[in-house]
CSV table of C-alpha atoms and ligand atoms in Angstrom, one decimal:
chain,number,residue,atom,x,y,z
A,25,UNK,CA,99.7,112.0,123.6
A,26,UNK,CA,99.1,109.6,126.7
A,27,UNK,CA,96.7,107.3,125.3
A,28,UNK,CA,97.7,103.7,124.8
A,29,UNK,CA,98.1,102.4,120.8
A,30,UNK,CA,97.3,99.1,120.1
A,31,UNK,CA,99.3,96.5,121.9
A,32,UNK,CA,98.9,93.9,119.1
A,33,UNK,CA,100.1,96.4,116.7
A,34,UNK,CA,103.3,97.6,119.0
A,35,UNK,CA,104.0,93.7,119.7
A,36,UNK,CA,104.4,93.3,116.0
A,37,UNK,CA,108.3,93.0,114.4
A,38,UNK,CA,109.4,94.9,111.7
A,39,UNK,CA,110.7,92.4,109.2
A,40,UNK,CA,113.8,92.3,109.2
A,41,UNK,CA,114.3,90.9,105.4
A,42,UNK,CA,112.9,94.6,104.3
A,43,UNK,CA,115.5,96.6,106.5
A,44,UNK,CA,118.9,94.5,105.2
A,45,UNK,CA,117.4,94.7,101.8
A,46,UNK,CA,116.5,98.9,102.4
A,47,UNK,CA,120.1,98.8,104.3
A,48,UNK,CA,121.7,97.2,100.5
A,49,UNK,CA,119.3,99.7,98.5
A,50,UNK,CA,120.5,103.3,100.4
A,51,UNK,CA,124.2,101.7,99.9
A,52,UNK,CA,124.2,101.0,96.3
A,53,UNK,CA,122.4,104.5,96.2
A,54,UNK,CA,125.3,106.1,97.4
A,55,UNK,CA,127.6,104.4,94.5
A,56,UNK,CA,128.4,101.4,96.5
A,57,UNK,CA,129.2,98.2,94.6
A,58,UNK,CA,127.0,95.9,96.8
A,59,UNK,CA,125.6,92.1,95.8
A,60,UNK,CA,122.4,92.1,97.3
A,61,UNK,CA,121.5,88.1,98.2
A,62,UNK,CA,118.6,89.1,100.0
A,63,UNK,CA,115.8,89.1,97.3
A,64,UNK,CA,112.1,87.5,97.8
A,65,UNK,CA,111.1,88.4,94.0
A,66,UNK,CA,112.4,86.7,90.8
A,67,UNK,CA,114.6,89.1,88.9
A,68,UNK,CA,112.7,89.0,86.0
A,69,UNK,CA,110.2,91.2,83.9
A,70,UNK,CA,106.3,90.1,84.3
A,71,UNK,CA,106.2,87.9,81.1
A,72,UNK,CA,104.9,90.1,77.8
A,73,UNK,CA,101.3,88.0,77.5
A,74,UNK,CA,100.4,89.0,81.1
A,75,UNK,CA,101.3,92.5,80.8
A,76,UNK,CA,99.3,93.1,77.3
A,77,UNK,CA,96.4,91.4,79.0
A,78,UNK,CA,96.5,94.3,82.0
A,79,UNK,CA,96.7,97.1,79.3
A,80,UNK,CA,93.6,95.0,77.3
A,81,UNK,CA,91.7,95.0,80.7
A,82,UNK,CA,92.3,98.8,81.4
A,83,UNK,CA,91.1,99.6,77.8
A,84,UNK,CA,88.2,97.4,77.9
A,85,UNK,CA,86.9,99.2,81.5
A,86,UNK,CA,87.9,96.6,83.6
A,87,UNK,CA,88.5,99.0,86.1
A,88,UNK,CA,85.7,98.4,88.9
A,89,UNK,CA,84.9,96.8,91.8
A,90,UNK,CA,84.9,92.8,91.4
A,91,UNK,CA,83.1,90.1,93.8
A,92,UNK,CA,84.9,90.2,96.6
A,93,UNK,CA,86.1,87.0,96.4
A,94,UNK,CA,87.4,87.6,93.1
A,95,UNK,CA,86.1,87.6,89.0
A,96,UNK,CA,84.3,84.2,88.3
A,97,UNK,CA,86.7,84.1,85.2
A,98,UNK,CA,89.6,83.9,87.9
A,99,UNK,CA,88.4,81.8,90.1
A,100,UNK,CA,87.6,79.2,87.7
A,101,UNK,CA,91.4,79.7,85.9
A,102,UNK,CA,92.3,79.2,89.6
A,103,UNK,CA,89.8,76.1,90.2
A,104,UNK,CA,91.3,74.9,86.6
A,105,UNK,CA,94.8,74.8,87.8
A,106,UNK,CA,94.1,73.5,91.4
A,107,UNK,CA,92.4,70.0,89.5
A,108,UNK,CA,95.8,69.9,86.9
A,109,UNK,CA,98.5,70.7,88.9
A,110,UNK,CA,97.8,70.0,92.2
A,111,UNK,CA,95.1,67.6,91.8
A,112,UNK,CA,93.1,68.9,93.9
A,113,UNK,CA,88.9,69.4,93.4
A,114,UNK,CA,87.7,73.2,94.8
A,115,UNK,CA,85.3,75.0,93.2
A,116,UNK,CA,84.9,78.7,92.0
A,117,UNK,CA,82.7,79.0,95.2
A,118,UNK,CA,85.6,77.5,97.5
A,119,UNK,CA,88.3,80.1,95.7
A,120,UNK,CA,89.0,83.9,97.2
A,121,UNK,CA,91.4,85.4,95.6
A,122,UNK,CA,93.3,88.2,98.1
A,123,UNK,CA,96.1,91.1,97.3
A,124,UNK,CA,99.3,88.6,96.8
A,125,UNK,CA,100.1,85.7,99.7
A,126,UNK,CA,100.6,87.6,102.5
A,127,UNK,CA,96.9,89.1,102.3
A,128,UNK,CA,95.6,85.1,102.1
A,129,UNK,CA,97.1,83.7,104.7
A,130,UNK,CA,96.1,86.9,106.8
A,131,UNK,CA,92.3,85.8,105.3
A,132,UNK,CA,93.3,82.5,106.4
A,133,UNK,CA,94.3,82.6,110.1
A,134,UNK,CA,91.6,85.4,110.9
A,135,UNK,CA,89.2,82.8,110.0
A,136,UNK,CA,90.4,80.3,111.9
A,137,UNK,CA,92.0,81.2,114.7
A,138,UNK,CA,90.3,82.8,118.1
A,139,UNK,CA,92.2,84.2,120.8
A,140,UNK,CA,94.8,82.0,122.3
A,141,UNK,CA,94.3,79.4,119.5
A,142,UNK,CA,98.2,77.8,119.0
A,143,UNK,CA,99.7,77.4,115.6
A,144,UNK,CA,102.6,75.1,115.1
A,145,UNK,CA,104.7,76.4,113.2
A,146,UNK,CA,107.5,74.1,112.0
A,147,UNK,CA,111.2,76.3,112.7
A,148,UNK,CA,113.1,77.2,110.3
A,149,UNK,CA,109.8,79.4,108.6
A,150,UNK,CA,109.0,82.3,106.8
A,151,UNK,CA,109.3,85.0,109.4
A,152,UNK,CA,105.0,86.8,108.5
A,153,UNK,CA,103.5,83.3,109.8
A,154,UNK,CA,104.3,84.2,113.6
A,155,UNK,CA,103.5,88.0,113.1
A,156,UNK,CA,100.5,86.9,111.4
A,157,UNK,CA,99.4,84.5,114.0
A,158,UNK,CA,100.0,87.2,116.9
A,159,UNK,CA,97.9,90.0,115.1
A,160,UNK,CA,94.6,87.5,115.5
A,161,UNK,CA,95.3,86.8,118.7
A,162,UNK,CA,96.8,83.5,118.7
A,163,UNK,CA,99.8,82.0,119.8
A,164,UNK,CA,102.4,80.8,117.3
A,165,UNK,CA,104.1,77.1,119.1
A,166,UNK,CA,107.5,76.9,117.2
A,167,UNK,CA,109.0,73.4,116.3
A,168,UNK,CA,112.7,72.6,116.1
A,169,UNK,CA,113.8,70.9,113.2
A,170,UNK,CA,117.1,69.6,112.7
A,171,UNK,CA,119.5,70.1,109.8
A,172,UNK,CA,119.3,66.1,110.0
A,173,UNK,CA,115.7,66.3,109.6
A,174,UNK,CA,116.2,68.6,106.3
A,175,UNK,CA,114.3,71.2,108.4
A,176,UNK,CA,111.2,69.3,108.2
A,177,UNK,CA,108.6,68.7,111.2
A,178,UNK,CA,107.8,65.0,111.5
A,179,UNK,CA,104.6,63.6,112.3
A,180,UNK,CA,106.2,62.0,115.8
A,181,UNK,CA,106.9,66.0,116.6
A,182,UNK,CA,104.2,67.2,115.1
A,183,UNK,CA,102.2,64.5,117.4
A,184,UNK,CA,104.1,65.3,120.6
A,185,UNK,CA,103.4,69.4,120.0
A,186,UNK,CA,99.6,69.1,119.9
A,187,UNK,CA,97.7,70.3,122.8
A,188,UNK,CA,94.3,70.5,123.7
A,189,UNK,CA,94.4,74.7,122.3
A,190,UNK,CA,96.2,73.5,118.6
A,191,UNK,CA,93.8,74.8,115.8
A,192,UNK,CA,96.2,74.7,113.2
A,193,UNK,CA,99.9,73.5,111.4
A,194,UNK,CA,101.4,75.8,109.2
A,195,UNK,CA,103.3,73.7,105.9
A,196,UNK,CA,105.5,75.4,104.0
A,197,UNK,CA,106.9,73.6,100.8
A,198,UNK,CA,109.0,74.1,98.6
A,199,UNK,CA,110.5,75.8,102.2
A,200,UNK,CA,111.3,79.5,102.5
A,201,UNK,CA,113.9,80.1,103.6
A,202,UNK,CA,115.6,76.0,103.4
A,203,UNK,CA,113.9,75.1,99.7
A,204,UNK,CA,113.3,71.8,101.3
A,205,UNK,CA,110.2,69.9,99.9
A,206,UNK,CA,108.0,67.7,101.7
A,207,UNK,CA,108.0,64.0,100.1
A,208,UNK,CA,104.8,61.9,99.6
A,209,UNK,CA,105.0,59.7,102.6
A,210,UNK,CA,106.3,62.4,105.2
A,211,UNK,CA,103.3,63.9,104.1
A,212,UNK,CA,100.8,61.3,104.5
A,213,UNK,CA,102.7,60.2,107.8
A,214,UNK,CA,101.9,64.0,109.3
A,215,UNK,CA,98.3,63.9,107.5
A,216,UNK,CA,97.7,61.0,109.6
A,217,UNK,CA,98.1,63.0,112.8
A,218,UNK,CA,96.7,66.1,111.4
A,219,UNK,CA,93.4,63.8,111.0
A,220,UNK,CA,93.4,61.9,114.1
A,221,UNK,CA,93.9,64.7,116.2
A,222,UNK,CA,91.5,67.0,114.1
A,223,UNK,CA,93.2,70.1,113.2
A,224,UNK,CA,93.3,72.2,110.1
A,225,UNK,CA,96.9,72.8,107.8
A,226,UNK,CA,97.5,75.7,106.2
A,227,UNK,CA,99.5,74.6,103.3
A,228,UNK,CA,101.8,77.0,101.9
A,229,UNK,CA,102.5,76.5,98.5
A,230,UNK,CA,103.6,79.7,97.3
A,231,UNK,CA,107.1,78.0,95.7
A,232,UNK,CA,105.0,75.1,94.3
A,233,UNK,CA,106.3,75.3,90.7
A,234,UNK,CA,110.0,76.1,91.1
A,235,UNK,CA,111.0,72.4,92.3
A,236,UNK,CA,113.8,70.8,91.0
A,237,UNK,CA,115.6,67.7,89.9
A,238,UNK,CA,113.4,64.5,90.3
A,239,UNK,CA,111.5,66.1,93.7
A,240,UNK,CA,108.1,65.6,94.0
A,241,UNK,CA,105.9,68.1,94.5
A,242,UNK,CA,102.8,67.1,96.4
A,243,UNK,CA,99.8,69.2,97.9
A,244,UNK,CA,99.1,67.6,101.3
A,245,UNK,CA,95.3,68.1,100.6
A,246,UNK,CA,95.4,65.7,97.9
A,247,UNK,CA,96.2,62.7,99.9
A,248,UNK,CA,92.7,61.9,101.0
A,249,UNK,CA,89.2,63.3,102.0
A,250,UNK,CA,89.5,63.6,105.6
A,251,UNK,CA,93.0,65.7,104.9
A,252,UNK,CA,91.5,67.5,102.3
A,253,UNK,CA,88.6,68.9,104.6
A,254,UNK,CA,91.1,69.8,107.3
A,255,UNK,CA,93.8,71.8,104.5
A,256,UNK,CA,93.3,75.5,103.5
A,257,UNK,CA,95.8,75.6,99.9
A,258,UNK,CA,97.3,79.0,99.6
A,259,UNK,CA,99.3,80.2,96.8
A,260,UNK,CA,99.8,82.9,94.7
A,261,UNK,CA,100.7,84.5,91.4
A,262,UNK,CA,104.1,86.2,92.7
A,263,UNK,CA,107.0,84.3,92.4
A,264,UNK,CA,106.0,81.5,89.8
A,265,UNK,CA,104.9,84.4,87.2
A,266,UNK,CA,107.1,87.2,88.2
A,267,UNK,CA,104.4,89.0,89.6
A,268,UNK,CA,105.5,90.2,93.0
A,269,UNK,CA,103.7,93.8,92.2
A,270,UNK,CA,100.3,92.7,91.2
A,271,UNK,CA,99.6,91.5,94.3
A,272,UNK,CA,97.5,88.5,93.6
A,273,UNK,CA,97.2,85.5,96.1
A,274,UNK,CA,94.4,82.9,96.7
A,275,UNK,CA,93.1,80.1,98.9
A,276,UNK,CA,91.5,77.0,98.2
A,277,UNK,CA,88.8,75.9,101.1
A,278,UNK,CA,85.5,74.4,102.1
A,279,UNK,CA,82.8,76.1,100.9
A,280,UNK,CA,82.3,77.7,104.9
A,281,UNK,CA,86.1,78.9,105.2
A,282,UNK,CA,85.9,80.6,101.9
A,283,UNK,CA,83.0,82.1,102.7
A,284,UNK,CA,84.3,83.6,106.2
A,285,UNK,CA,87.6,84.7,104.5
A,286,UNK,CA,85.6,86.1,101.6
A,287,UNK,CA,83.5,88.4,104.0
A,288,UNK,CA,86.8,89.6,106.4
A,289,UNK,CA,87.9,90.4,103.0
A,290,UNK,CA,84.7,92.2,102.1
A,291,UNK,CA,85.4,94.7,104.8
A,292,UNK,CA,88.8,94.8,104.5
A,293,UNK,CA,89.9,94.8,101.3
A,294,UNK,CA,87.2,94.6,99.1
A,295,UNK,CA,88.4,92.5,95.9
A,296,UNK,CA,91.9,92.6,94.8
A,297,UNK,CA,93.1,94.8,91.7
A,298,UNK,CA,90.3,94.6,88.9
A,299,UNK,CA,93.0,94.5,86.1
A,300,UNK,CA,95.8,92.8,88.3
A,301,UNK,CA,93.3,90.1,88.1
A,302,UNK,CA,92.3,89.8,84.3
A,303,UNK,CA,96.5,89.6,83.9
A,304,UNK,CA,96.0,86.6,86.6
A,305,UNK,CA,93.8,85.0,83.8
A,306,UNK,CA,96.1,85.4,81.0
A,307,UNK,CA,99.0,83.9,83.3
A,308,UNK,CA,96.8,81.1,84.7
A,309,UNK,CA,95.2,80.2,80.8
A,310,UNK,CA,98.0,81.7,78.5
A,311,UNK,CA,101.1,79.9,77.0
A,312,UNK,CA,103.5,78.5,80.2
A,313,UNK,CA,106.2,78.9,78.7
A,314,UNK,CA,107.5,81.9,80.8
A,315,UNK,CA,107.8,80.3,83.9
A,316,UNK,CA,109.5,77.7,82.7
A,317,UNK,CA,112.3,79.5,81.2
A,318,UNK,CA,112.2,81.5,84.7
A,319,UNK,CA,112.6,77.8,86.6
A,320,UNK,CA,115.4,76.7,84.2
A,321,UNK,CA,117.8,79.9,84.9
A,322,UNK,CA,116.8,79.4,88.6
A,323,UNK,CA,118.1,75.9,88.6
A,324,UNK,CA,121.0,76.9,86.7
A,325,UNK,CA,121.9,79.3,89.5
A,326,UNK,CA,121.1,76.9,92.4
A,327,UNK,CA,123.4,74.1,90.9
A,328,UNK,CA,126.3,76.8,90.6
A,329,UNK,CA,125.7,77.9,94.4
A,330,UNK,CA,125.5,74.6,95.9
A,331,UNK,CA,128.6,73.4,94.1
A,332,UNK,CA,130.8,76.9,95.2
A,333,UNK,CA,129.4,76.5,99.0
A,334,UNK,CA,130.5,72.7,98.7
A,335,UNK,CA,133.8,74.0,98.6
A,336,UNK,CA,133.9,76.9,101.1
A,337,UNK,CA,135.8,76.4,104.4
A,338,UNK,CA,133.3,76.3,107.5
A,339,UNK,CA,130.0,76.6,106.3
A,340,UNK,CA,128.0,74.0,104.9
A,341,UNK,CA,124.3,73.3,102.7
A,342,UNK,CA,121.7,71.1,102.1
A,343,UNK,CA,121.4,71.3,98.3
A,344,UNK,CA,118.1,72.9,97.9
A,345,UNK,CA,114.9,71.1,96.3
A,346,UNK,CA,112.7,73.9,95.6
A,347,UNK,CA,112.0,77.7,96.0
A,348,UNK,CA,115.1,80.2,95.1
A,349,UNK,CA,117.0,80.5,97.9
A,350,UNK,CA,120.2,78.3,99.2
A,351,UNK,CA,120.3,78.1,103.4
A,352,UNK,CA,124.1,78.2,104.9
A,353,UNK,CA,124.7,76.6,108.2
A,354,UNK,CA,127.2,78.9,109.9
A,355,UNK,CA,127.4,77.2,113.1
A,356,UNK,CA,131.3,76.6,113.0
A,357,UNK,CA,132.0,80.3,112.5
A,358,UNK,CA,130.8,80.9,115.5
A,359,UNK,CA,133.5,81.6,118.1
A,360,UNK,CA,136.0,82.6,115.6
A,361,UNK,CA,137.5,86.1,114.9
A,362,UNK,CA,137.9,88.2,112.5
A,363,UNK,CA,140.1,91.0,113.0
A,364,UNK,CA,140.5,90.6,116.6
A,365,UNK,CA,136.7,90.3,117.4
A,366,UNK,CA,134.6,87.3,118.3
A,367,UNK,CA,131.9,86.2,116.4
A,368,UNK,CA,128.8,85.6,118.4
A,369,UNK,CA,125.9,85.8,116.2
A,370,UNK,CA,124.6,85.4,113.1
A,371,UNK,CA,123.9,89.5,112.7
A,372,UNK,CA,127.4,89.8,114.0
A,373,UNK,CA,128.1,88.0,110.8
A,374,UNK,CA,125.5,89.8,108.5
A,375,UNK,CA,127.0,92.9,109.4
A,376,UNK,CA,130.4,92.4,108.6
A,377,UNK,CA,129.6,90.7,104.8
A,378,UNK,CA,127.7,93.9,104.3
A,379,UNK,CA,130.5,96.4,106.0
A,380,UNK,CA,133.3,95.1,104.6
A,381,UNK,CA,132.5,92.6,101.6
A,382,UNK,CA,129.7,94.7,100.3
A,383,UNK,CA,127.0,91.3,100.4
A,384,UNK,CA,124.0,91.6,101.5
A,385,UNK,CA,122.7,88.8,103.0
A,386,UNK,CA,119.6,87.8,104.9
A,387,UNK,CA,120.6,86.5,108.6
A,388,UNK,CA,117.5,84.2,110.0
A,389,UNK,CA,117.2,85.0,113.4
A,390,UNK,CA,113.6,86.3,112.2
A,391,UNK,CA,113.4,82.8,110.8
A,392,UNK,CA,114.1,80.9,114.0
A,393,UNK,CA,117.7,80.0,112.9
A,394,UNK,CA,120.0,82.0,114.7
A,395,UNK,CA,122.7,79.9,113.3
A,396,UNK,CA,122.0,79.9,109.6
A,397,UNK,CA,121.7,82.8,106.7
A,398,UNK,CA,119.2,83.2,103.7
A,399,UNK,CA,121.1,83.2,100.2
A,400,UNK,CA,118.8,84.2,97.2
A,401,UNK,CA,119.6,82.8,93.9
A,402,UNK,CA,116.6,85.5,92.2
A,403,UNK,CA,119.9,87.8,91.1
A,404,UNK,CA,121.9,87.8,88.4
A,405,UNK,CA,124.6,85.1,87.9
A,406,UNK,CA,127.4,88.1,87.8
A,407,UNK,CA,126.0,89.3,91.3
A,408,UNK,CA,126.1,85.3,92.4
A,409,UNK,CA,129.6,84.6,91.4
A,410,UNK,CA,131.2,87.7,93.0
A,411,UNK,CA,129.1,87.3,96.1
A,412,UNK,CA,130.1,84.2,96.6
A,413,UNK,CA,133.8,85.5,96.3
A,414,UNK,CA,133.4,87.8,98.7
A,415,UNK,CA,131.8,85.6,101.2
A,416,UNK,CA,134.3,83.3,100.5
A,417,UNK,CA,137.3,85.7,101.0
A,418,UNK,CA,135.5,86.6,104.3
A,419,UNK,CA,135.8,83.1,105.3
A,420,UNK,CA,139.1,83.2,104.6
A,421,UNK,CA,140.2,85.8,107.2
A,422,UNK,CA,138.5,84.1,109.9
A,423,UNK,CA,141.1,83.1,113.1
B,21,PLP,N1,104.6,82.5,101.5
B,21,PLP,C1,105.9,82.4,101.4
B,21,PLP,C2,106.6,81.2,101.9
B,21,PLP,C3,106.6,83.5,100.9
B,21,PLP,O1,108.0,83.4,100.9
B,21,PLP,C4,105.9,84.7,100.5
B,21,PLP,C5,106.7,85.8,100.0
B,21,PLP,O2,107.8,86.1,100.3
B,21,PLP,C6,104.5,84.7,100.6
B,21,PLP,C7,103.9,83.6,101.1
B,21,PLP,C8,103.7,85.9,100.1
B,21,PLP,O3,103.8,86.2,98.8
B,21,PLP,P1,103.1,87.5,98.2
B,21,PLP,O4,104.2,88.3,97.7
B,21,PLP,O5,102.2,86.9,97.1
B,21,PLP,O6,102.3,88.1,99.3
């Protein structure tokens, strides 16, 4: 056919985590002994409590429509936990809950942004945000940060990037893919601007429980009023619960943005998973001790990576704060060969580790670092310790 699709749609990329990860998949398929470093999802099972609530909900006909928004039960679990753990006050009514993170921050930007709106997004990032932005028509204004800077924006950037079309930041911490963390004052410092130049954040704080050592963990929204009627707090169920499948996501907001993402949503979406939500309730109210078992191993793996990479030839890592992933710098690599051919990107790179060292590994080009690659620590501690060899032994060949 002649006729012209969509031109939003065709500008859109396919992520490029999926098809290394789909690559790694086929390969071990096939009988392939291959480390896969590229997972998003913790690598364990959805804790028991949760799962047992999902059967009780099926059981007990919990199986139709909900508000869109959401059950009231979840909203005020969600409500509950937004005034313990991040200190923050929003209300059932200032809650919609949406199928897993992706789906809120969809909510979140289609309510916000009109065509040829710009979003700063701080660079390194979690490659959706820029797709996202695209798809309602805005225009995604990327930020360098520095290794120096920990891959943080700072407010004198974040100042200096603000035009007269900004409607929005976009905050990520804990940081996919550099598992840095925002600390109190950086926070406030970039608050300050956010205020004074009056534009929204959309903080990101999908990774929020997995933080480490004696990091902080602050919700930018909690500093003040004027921030906190400028933020939009989205999080979700996935990665600090092991619940990647259920799809469950939400945003804290004033009462009018809720109410905007709760009716795109309405025509959307309609509500998220009936019983997907009751097992939200049971992980939001039941015992906690799940997760933090899950954060525990994580931080056991992270400590064991960063103290490996410390001792690898060429690459180098900021120890990570938060999140599950480790972020290599591979800038020295580049220019060297390996068996008689020059290394000249990051992909160039990628594909070897998988070719010939069987690891899969997630190269962030996607992420706006061409330089640097995406190490998961959501796999076994087997998997870790012979990746890591084989990276290493790669390393080793290079001229
Ligand atoms: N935000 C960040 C930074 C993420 O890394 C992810 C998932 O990888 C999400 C949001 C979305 O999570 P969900 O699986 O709940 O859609």
């Amino acid at each position: 056919m002649s006729l012209e699709l969509s031109k939003k749609a065709m500008e859109v990329k396919p992520s490029s985590t999926l098809a290394i990860t789909a690559k790694a998949k086929k390969l071990k398929a096939e009988g392939k002994d291959i480390v896969g470093f590229g997972a998003g999802e913790p690598d364990f099972a959805t804790p028991e409590n949760i799962c047992l609530a999902a059967k009780r909900a099926i059981d007990g006909g919990c199986t139709k429509y909900t508000p869109a928004a959401g059950t009231q039960e979840l909203r005020e679990a969600i409500s509950k936990k937004f005034k313990s753990f991040n200190h923050l006050d929003y209300a059932a009514d200032q809650i919609v809950v949406s199928n897993g993170g992706k789906h809120s921050l969809t909510n979140i930007f289609e309510a916000l942004i009109n065509p040829g709106d710009e979003v700063i997004i701080p660079a390194p990032f979690w490659l959706s945000y820029p797709e996202m932005v695209k798809l309602c028509g805005g225009v995604p204004v990327f930020v360098n940060c520095p290794a120096e800077s920990h891959y943080k924006i700072t407010a004198a950037q974040l100042n200096e990037a603000i035009t007269d079309k900004t409607k929005a930041l976009v905050l990520n911490s804990p940081n996919n893919p550099t598992g840095m963390i925002y600390t109190r004052e950086e926070l406030e410092a970039i608050a300050d601007v956010v205020v004074k130049k009056d534009i929204y954040v959309i903080a990101d704080e999908m990774y929020e429980y997995l933080v480490y050592d004696n990091n902080e963990f602050v919700s930018i929204a909690s500093l003040n009023e004027e921030i906190y009627k400028r933020t939009i707090t989205c999080s979700g169920l996935s990665k600090s619960y092991s619940m990647t499948g259920w799809r469950i996501g939400y945003a804290g907001a004033s009462k009018e943005i809720a109410k905007l993402m709760s009716s795109i949503q309405s025509h959307q979406a309609s509500n998220p998973n009936s019983i997907a939500q009751a097992a939200a309730v049971e992980a939001l109210n039941g015992p906690q001790d799940a997760p933090a078992v899950m954060k525990a191993e994580f931080d056991r793996r992270r400590k064991y990576m960063v103290d490996r990479i410390s001792k690898m030839p060429y690459i180098t890592a900021i120890k990570p704060q938060g999140a599950f992933y480790v972020f290599l710098d591979f800038s020295k690599v580049f220019g060297m060969s390996y068996k008689e051919q020059k290394i000249q990107t990051i992909s160039d790179i990628a594909k070897i580790l998988i070719d010939d060292f069987l690891t899969a590994v997630i190269p962030c080009t996607d992420f706006g670092a061409p330089h640097n690659i995406r190490l998961s620590y959501a796999i076994s501690m087997e998997d870790i310790e012979k990746g890591l060899h084989r990276i290493e032994d790669f390393l080793k060949t290079l001229k």
